[in-house]
mmCIF file of C-alpha atoms in Angstrom:
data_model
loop_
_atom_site.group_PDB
_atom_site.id
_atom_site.type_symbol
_atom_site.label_atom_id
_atom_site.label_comp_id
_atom_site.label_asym_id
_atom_site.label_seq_id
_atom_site.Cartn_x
_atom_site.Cartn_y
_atom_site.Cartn_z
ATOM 1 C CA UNK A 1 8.871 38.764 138.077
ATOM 2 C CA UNK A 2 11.603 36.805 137.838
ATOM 3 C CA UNK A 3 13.133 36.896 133.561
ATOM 4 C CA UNK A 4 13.915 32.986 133.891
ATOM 5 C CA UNK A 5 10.293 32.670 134.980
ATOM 6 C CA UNK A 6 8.899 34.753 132.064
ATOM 7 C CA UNK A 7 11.002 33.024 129.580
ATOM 8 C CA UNK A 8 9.551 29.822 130.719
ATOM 9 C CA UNK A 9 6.319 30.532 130.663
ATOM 10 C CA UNK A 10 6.696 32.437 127.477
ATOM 11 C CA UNK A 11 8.478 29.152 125.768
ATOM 12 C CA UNK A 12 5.596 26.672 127.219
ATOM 13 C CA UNK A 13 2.623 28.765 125.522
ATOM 14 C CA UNK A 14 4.980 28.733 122.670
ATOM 15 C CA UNK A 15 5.249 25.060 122.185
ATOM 16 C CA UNK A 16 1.602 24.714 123.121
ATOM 17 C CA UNK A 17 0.950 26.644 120.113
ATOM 18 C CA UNK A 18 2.970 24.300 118.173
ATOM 19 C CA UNK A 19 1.575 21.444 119.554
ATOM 20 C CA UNK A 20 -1.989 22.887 118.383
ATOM 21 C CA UNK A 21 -1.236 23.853 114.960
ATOM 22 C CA UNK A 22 0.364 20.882 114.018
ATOM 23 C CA UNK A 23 -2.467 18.691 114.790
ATOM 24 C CA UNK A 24 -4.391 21.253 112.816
ATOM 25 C CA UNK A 25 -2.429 21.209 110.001
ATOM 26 C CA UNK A 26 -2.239 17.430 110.632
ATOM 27 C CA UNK A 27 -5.872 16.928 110.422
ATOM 28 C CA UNK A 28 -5.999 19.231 107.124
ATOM 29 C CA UNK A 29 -3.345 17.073 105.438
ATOM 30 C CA UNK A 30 -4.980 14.011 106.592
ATOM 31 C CA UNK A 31 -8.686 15.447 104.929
ATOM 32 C CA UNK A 32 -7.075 16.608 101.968
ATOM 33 C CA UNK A 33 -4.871 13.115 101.087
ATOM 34 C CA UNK A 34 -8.192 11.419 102.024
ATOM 35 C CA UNK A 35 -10.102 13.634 99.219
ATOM 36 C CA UNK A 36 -7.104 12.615 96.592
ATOM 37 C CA UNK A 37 -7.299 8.753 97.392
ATOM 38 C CA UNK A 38 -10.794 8.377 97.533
ATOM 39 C CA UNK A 39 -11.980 5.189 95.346
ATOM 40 C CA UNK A 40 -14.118 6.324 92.068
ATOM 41 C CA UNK A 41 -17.531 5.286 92.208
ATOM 42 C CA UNK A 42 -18.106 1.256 90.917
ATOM 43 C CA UNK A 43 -19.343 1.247 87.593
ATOM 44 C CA UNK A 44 -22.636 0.079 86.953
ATOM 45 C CA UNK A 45 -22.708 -3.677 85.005
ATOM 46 C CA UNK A 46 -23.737 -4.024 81.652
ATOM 47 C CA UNK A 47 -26.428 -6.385 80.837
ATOM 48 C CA UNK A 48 -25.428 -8.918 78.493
ATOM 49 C CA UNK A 49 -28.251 -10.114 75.731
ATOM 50 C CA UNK A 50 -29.067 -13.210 76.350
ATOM 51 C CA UNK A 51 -29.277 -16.150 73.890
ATOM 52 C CA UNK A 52 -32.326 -16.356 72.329
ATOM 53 C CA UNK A 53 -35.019 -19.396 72.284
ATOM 54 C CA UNK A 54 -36.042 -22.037 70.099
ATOM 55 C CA UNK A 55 -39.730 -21.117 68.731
ATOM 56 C CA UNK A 56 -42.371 -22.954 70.587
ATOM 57 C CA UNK A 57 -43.351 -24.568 66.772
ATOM 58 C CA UNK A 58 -42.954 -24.410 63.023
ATOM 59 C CA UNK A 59 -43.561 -21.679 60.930
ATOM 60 C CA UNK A 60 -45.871 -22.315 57.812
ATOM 61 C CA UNK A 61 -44.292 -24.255 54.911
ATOM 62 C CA UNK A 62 -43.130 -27.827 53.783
ATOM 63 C CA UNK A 63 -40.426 -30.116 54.379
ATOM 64 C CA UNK A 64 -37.477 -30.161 51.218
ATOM 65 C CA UNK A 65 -37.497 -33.876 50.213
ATOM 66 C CA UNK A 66 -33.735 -33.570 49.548
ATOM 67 C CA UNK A 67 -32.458 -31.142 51.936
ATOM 68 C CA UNK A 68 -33.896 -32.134 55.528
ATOM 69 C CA UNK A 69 -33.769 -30.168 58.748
ATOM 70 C CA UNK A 70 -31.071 -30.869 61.268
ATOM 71 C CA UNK A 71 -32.923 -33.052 63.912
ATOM 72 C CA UNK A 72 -34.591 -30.705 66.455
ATOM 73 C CA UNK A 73 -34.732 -27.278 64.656
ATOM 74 C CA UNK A 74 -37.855 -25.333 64.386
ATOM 75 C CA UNK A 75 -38.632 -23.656 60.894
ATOM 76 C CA UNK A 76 -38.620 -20.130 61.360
ATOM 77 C CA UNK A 77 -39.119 -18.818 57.627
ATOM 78 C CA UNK A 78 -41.013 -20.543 54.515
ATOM 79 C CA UNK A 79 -41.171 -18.545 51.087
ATOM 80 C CA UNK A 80 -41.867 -19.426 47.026
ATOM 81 C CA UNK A 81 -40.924 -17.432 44.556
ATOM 82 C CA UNK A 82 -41.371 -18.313 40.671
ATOM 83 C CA UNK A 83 -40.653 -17.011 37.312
ATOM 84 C CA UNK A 84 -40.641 -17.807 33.454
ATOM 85 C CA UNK A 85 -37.526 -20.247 33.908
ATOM 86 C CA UNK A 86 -37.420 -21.132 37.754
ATOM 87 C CA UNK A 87 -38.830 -22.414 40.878
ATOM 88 C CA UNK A 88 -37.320 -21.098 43.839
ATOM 89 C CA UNK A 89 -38.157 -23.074 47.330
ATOM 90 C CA UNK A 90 -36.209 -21.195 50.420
ATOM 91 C CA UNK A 91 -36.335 -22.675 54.132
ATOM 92 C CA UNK A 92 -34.916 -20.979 57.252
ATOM 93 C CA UNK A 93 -34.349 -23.202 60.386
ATOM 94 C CA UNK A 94 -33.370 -22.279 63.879
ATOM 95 C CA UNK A 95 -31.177 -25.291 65.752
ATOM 96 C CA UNK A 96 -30.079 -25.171 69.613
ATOM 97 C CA UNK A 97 -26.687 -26.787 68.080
ATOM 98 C CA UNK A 98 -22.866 -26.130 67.205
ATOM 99 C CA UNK A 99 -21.934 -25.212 64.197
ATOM 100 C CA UNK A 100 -20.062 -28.050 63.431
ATOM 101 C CA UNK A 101 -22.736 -30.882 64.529
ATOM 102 C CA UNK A 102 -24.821 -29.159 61.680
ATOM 103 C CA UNK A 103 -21.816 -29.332 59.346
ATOM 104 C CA UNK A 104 -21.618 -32.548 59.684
ATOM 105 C CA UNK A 105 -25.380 -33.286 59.441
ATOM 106 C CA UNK A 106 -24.905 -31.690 55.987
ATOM 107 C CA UNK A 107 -22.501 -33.611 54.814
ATOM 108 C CA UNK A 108 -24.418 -36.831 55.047
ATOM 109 C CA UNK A 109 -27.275 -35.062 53.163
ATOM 110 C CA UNK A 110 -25.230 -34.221 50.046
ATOM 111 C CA UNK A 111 -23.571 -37.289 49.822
ATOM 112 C CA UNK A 112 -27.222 -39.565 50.570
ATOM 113 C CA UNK A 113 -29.392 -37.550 48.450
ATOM 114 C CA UNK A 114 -27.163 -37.322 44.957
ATOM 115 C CA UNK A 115 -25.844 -34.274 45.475
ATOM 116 C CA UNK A 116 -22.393 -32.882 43.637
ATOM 117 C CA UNK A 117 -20.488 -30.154 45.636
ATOM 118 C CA UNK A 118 -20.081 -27.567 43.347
ATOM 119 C CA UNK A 119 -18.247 -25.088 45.493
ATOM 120 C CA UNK A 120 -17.968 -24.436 49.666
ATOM 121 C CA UNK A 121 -16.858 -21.262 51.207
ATOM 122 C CA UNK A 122 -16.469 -19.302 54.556
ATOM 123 C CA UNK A 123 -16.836 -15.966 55.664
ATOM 124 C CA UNK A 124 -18.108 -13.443 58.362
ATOM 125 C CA UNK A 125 -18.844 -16.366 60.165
ATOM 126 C CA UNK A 126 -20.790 -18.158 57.840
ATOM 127 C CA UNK A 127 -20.460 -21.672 55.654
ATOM 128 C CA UNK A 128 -21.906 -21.882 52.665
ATOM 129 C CA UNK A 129 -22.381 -25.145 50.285
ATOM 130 C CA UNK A 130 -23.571 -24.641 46.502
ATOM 131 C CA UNK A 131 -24.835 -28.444 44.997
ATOM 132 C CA UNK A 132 -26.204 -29.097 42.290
ATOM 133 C CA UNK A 133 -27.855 -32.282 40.655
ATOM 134 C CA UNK A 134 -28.209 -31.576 36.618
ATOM 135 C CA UNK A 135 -30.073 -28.428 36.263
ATOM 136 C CA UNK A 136 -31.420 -28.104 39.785
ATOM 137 C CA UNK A 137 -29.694 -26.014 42.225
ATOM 138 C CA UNK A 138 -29.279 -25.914 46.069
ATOM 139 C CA UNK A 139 -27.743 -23.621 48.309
ATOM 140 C CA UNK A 140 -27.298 -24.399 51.982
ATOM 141 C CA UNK A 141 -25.654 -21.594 54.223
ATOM 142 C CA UNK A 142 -24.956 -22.463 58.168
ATOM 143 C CA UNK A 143 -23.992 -19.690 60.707
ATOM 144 C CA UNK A 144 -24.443 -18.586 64.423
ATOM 145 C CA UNK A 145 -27.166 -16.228 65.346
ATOM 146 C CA UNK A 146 -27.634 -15.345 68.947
ATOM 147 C CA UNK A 147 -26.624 -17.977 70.791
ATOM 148 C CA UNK A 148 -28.590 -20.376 67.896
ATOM 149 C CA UNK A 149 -27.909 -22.205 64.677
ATOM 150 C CA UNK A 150 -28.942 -20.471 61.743
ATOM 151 C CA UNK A 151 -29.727 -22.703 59.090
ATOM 152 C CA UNK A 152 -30.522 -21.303 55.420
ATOM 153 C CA UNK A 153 -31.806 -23.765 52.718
ATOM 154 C CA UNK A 154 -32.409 -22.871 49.139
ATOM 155 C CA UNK A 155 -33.503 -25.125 46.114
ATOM 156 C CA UNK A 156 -33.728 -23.813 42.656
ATOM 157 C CA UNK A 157 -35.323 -25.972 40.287
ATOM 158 C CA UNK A 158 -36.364 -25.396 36.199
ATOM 159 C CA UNK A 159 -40.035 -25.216 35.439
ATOM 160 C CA UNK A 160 -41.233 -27.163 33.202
ATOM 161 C CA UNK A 161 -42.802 -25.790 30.093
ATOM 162 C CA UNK A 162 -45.647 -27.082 28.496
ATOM 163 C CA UNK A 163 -45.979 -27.766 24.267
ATOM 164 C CA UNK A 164 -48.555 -25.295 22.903
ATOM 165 C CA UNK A 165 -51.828 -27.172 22.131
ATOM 166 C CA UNK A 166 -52.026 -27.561 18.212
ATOM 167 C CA UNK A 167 -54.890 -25.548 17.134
ATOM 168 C CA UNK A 168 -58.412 -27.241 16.083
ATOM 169 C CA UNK A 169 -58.332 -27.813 12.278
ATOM 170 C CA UNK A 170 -61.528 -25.927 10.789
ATOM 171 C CA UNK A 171 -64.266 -28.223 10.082
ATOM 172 C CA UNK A 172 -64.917 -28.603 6.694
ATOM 173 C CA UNK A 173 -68.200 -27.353 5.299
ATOM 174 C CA UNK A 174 -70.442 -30.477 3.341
ATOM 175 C CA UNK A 175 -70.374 -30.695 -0.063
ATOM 176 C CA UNK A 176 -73.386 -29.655 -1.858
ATOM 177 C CA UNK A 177 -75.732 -33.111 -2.609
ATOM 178 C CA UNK A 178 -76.028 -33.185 -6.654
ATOM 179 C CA UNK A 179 -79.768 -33.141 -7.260
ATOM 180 C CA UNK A 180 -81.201 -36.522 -8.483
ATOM 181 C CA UNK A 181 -82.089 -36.344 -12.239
ATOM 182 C CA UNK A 182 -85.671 -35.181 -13.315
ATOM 183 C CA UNK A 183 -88.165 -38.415 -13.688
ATOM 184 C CA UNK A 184 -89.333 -38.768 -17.350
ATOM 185 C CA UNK A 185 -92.589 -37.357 -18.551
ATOM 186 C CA UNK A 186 -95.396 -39.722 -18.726
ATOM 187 C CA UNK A 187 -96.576 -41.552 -22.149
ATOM 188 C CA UNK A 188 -99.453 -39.484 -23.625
ATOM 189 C CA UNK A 189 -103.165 -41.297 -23.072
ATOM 190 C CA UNK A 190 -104.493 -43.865 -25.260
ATOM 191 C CA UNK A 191 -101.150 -46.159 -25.601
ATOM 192 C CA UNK A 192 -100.256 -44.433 -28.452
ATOM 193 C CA UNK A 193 -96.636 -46.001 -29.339
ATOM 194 C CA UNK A 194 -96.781 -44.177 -33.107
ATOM 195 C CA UNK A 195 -97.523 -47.532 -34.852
ATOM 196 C CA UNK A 196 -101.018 -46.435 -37.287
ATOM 197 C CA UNK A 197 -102.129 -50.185 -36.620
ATOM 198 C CA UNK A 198 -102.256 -51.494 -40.656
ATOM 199 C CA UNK A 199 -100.169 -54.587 -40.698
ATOM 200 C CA UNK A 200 -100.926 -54.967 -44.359
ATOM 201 C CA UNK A 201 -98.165 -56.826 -45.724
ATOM 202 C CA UNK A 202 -95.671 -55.478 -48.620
ATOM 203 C CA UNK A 203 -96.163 -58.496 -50.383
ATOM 204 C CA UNK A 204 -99.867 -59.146 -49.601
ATOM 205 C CA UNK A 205 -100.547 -58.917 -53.484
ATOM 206 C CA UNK A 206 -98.320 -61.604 -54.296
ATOM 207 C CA UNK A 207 -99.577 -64.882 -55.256
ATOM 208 C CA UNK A 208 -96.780 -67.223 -54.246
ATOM 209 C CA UNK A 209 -96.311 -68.549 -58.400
ATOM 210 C CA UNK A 210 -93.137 -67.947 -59.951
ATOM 211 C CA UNK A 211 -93.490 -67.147 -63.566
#
């Protein structure tokens, strides 16, 4: 055999097992950059609330003649409480509004119904009003609640207390009838007035001459 031959032969299988490795090493390198760029899995989406609904109708209670719901709210809370000195009235109303459409709605109410703004604040979100009209109170408080209108109304009024009854005055008792006087006794029988019946004259003896 000729050496040039061998050498040939022995430099073809050589580069044929080149060849073959590399595109098995190419094929590992390919699997393993695949395994390192592979996209994470897509995260699940999270489910938002959503906003909540108007009630279908009132709750039980009463209308506040000075502090009226904001057109189209539904009352979702009525409660009365009441001590020695006060009556307290408290209304809760849902509204499918902005907060500042029922702002404004307020501020017509305390300035038709005689109300004096004693003192308005914000925070956390909510606005709160404190009126007052002489010794009744008010307190209005407007924030967002899931998607809603919140409305809080509060009215505080004195009781009025009622004068103790004056006691009944004792009847008096009668006074005692004074007895009529005893009727005098009857004259004795016979008409006897004491008079002996002589009428004999003192001077029966005289003869009517002067000596």
């Amino acid at each position: 055999m000729n050496p040039a031959t061998l050498s040939r032969g022995s430099l073809a299988l050589l580069l044929a097992a080149v060849l073959v490795g590399g595109v098995v090493l190419g094929g590992a390198v390919t699997a393993f950059g695949q395994d390192l760029t592979a996209p994470s899995p897509t995260p699940t989406p999270v489910s938002l609330p959503t906003s909540a609904a108007l009630p279908d109708s009132d709750a039980d209670g009463a209308e506040l003649a000075r502090l009226p719901r904001y057109p189209g709210s539904v009352r979702s809370e009525y409660a009365i409480s009441l001590d020695d000195r006060y009556r307290l009235t408290a209304v809760e109303y849902l509204a499918d509004a902005t907060v500042e459409q029922v702002r404004a709605f307020y501020q017509g109410v305390i300035d038709d119904h005689g109300w004096d703004l004693a003192d308005v604040n914000y925070a956390a979100g909510e606005w709160t009003y404190v009126l007052v009209d002489g010794r009744t109170e008010a307190l209005v408080e407007i924030e967002e609640w899931n998607g809603l209108i919140e409305i809080d109304l509060q009215v505080s009024k004195p009781v009025a207390r009622r004068s103790p009854e004056p006691s009944p005055s004792p009847t008096p008792s009668p006074e005692p009838t004074a007895r009529p006087p005893a009727p005098a006794p009857p004259p004795p029988p016979g008409g006897d007035n004491g008079d002996d019946g002589d009428d004999d004259d003192d001077d029966s003896g005289d003869d009517g001459t002067d000596d």
